[in-house]
Short mmCIF file of C-alpha atoms in Angstrom, two decimals:
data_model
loop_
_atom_site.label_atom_id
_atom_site.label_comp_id
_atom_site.label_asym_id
_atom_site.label_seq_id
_atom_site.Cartn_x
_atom_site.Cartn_y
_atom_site.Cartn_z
CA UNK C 1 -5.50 18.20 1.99
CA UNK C 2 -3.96 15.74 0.03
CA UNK C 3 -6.28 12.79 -2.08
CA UNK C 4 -6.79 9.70 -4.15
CA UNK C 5 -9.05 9.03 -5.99
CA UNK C 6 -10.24 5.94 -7.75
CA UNK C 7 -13.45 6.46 -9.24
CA UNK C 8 -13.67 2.48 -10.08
CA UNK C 9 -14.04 -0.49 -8.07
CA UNK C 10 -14.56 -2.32 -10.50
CA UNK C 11 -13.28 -3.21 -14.08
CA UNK C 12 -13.70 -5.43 -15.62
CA UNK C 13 -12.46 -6.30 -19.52
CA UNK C 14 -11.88 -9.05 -22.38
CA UNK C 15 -8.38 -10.61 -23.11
CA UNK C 16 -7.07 -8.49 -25.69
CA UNK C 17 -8.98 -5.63 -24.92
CA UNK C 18 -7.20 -1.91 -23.99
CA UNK C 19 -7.51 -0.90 -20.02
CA UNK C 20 -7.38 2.22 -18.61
CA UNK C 21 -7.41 1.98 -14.51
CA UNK C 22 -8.02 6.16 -13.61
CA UNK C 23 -6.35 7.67 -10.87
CA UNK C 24 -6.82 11.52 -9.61
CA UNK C 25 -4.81 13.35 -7.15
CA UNK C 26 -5.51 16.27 -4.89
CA UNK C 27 -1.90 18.10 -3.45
CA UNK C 28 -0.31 21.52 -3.58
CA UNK C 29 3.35 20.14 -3.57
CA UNK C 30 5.16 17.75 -6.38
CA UNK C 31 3.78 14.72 -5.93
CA UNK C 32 5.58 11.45 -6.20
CA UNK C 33 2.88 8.89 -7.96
CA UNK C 34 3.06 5.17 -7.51
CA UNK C 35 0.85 2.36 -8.97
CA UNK C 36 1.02 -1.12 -6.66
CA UNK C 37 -0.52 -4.49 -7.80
CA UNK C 38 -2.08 -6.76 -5.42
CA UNK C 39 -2.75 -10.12 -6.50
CA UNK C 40 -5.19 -11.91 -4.91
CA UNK C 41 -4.48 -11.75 -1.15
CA UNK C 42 -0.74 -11.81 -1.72
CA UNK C 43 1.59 -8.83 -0.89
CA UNK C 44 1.47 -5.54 -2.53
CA UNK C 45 3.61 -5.03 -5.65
CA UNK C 46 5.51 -1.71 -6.85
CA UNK C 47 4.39 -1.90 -10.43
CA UNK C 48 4.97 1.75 -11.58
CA UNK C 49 6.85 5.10 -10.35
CA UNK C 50 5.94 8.25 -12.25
CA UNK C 51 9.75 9.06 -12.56
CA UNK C 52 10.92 6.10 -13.90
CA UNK C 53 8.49 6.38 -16.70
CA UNK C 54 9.14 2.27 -17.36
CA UNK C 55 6.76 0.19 -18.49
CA UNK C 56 6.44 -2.94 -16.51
CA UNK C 57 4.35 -6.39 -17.29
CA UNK C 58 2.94 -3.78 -20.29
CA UNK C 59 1.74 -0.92 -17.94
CA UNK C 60 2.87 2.58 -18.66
CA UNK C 61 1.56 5.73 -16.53
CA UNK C 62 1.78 8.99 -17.47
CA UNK C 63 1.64 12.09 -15.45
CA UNK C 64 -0.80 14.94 -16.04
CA UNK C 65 0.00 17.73 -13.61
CA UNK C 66 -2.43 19.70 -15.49
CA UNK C 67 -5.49 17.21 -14.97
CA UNK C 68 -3.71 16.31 -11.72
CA UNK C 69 -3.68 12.43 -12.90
CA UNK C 70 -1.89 9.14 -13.25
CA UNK C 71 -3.80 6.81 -15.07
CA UNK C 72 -2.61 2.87 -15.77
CA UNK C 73 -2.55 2.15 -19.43
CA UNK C 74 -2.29 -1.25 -21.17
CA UNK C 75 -3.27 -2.07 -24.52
CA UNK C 76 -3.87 -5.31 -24.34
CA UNK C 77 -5.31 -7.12 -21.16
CA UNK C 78 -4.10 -10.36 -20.29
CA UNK C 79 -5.98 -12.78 -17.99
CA UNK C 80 -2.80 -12.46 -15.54
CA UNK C 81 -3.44 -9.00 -14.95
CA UNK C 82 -6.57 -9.95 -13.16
CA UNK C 83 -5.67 -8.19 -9.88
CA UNK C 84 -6.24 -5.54 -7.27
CA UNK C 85 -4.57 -1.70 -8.18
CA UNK C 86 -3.69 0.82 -6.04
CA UNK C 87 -2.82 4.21 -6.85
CA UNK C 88 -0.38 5.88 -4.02
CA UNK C 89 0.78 9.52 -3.78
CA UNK C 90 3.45 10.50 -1.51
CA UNK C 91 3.55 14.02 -0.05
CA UNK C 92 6.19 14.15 1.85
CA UNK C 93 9.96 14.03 0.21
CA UNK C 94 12.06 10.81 0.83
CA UNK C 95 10.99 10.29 4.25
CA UNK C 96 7.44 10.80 3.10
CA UNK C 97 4.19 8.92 3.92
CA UNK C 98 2.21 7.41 1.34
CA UNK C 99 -1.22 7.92 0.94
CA UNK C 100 -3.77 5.29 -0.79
CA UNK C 101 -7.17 5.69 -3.41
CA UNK C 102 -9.72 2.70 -2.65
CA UNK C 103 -8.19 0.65 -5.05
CA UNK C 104 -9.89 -0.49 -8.56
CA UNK C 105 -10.90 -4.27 -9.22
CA UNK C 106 -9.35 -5.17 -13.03
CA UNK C 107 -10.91 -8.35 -14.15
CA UNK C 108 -9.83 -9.45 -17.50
CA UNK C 109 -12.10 -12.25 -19.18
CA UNK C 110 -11.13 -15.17 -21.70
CA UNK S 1 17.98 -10.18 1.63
CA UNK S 2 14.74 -11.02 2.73
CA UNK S 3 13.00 -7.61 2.28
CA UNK S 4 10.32 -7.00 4.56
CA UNK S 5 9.16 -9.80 7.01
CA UNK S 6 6.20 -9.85 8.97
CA UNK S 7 5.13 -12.43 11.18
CA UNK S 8 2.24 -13.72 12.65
CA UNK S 9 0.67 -14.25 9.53
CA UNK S 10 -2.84 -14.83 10.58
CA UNK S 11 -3.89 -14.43 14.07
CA UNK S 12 -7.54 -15.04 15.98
CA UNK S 13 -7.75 -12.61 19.05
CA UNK S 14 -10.82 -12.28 21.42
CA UNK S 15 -11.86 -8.94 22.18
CA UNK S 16 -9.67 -7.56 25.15
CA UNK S 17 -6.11 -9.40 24.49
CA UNK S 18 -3.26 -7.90 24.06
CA UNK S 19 -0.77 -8.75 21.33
CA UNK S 20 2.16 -7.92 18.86
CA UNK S 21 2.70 -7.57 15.43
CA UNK S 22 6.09 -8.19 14.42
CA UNK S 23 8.06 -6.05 11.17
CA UNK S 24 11.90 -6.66 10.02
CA UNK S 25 13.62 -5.51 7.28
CA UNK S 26 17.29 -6.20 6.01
CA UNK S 27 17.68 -3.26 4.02
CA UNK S 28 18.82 -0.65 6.75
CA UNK S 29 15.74 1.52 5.60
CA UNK S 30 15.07 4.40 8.09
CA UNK S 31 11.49 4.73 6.67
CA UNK S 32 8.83 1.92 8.14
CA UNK S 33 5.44 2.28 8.14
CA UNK S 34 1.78 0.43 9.27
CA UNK S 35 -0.77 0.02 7.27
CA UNK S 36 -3.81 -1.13 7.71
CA UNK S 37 -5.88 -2.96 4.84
CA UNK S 38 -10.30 -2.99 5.21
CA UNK S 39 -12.70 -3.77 1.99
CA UNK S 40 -13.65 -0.48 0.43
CA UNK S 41 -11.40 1.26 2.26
CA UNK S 42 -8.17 0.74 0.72
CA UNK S 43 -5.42 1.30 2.86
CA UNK S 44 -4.48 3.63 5.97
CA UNK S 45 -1.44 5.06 7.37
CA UNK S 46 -1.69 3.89 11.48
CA UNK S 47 2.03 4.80 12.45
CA UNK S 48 5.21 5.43 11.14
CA UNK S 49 9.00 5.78 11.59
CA UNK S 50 11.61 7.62 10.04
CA UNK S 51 14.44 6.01 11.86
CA UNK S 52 15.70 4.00 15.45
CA UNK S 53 13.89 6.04 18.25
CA UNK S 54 11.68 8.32 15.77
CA UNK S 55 7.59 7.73 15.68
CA UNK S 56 4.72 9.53 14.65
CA UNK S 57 0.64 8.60 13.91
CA UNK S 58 -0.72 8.37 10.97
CA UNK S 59 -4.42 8.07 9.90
CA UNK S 60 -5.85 5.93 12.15
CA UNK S 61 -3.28 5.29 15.16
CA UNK S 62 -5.61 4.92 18.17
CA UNK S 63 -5.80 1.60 19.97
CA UNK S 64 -2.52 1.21 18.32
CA UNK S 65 1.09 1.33 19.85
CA UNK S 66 4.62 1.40 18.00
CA UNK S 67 8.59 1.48 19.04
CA UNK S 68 11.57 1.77 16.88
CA UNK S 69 14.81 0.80 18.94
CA UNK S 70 16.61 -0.52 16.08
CA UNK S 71 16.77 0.45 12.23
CA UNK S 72 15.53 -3.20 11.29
CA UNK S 73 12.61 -3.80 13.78
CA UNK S 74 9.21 -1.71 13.83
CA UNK S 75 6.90 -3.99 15.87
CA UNK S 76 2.91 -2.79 16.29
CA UNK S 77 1.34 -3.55 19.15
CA UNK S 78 -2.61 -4.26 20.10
CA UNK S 79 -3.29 -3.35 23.91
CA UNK S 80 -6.77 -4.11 23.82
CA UNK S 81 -8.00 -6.03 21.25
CA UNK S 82 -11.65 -4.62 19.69
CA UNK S 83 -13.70 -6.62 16.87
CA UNK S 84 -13.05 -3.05 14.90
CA UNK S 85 -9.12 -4.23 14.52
CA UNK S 86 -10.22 -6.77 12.40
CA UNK S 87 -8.25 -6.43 9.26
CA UNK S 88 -4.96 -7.24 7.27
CA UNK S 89 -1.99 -5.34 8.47
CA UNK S 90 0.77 -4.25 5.89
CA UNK S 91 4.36 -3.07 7.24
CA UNK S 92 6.52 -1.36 4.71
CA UNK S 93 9.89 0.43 4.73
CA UNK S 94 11.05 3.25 1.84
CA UNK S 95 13.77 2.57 -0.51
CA UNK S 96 15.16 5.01 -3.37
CA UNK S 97 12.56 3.44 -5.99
CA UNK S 98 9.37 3.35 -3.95
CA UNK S 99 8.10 0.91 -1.09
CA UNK S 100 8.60 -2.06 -0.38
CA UNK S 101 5.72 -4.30 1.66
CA UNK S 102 5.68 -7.36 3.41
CA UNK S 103 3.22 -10.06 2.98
CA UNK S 104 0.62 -9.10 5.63
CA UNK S 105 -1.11 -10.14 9.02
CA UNK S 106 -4.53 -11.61 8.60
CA UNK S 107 -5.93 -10.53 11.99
CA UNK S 108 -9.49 -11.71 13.64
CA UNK S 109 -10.69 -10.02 16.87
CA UNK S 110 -13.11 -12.19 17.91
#
């Protein structure tokens, strides 16, 4: 069956410092990887797709079909970042249904 | 364009009542989804839509009812209210580049 996992809830970092928010998946198929931002009790945010290999507010995520994994990758932390991520995988095509990890906690410190 | 609405946005219930969450979008999506939003739990799929007359349940549909009779509306609907519904309800629809979300129902069964 299809997974997420998030192994943190919580991170939490220094201004400046490098952040690394892990994500694993679990899913026979191609999976379509998403990272959403949820700032504190507000909507949640597309901040990352693993085709359009941008790199938005700083974030990039690569895709390691061979570790299964999408990490979120900054290298320096801003105290704006402080925020909720999700990591999403969707395993069903264009019409598909997205499935959730727990979410990891970033807190970034002055 | 107003993206994904969802209104009430908070909402007290006592345990037994009956009510309706509402979900628009302006974006003639055919994809529209429920999620449902608990502390350590991340979020879960209740029910979804892949277009007007076309439902299915996800993760956690029961105590939960939806309809689709147009592209643009996707209301979810509590027959019986239970303290367990507590939570913070997410609607989304599916676009080319990922999901969009609205900005959530606080609901309280009480």
């Amino acid at each position: 069956a299809q997974r997420v996992t998030q192994p943190e809830k919580l991170l939490s970092v220094f201004k400046g410092a490098p952040v690394e928010l892990k994500c694993n998946y679990s899913y026979s198929g191609s999976p379509e990887l998403f990272w959403y931002v949820q700032y504190s009790r507000q909507r949640l945010q597309l901040l990352l797709r693993h085709i359009s290999r941008e790199s938005i507010k700083g974030f990039t995520a690569d895709l390691n079909k061979g570790e299964t994994s999408f990490h979120l990758k900054k290298p320096f932390a801003q105290e704006e970042d402080s925020a909720m991520y999700y990591c999403a995988l969707n395993y069903g095509g264009s019409q598909g249904n997205l499935i959730f990890g727990k979410g990891t906690k970033l807190s970034v410190k002055p | 364009n107003a993206g994904v609405t969802q209104t009430p946005k908070f909402q007290v219930l006592k345990t037994g009542q009956s009510m309706t969450l509402q979900c628009a979008q302006d974006m003639n999506h055919e994809y529209m989804s429920w999620y449902r939003q608990d502390p350590g739990m991340g979020l879960r799929l209740i029910h979804y839509s892949v277009g007007a007359g076309i439902t299915d349940q996800g993760e956690v549909p029961n105590g939960y009812n939806v309809s689709r009779s147009t592209t643009e509306d996707f209301p979810l609907r509590l027959l019986s209210a239970a303290p367990s519904q507590t939570s913070v309800y997410f609607c989304a629809s599916r676009a080319n580049y990922g999901y969009t979300f609205g900005s959530g129902t606080r609901l309280t069964v009480v």
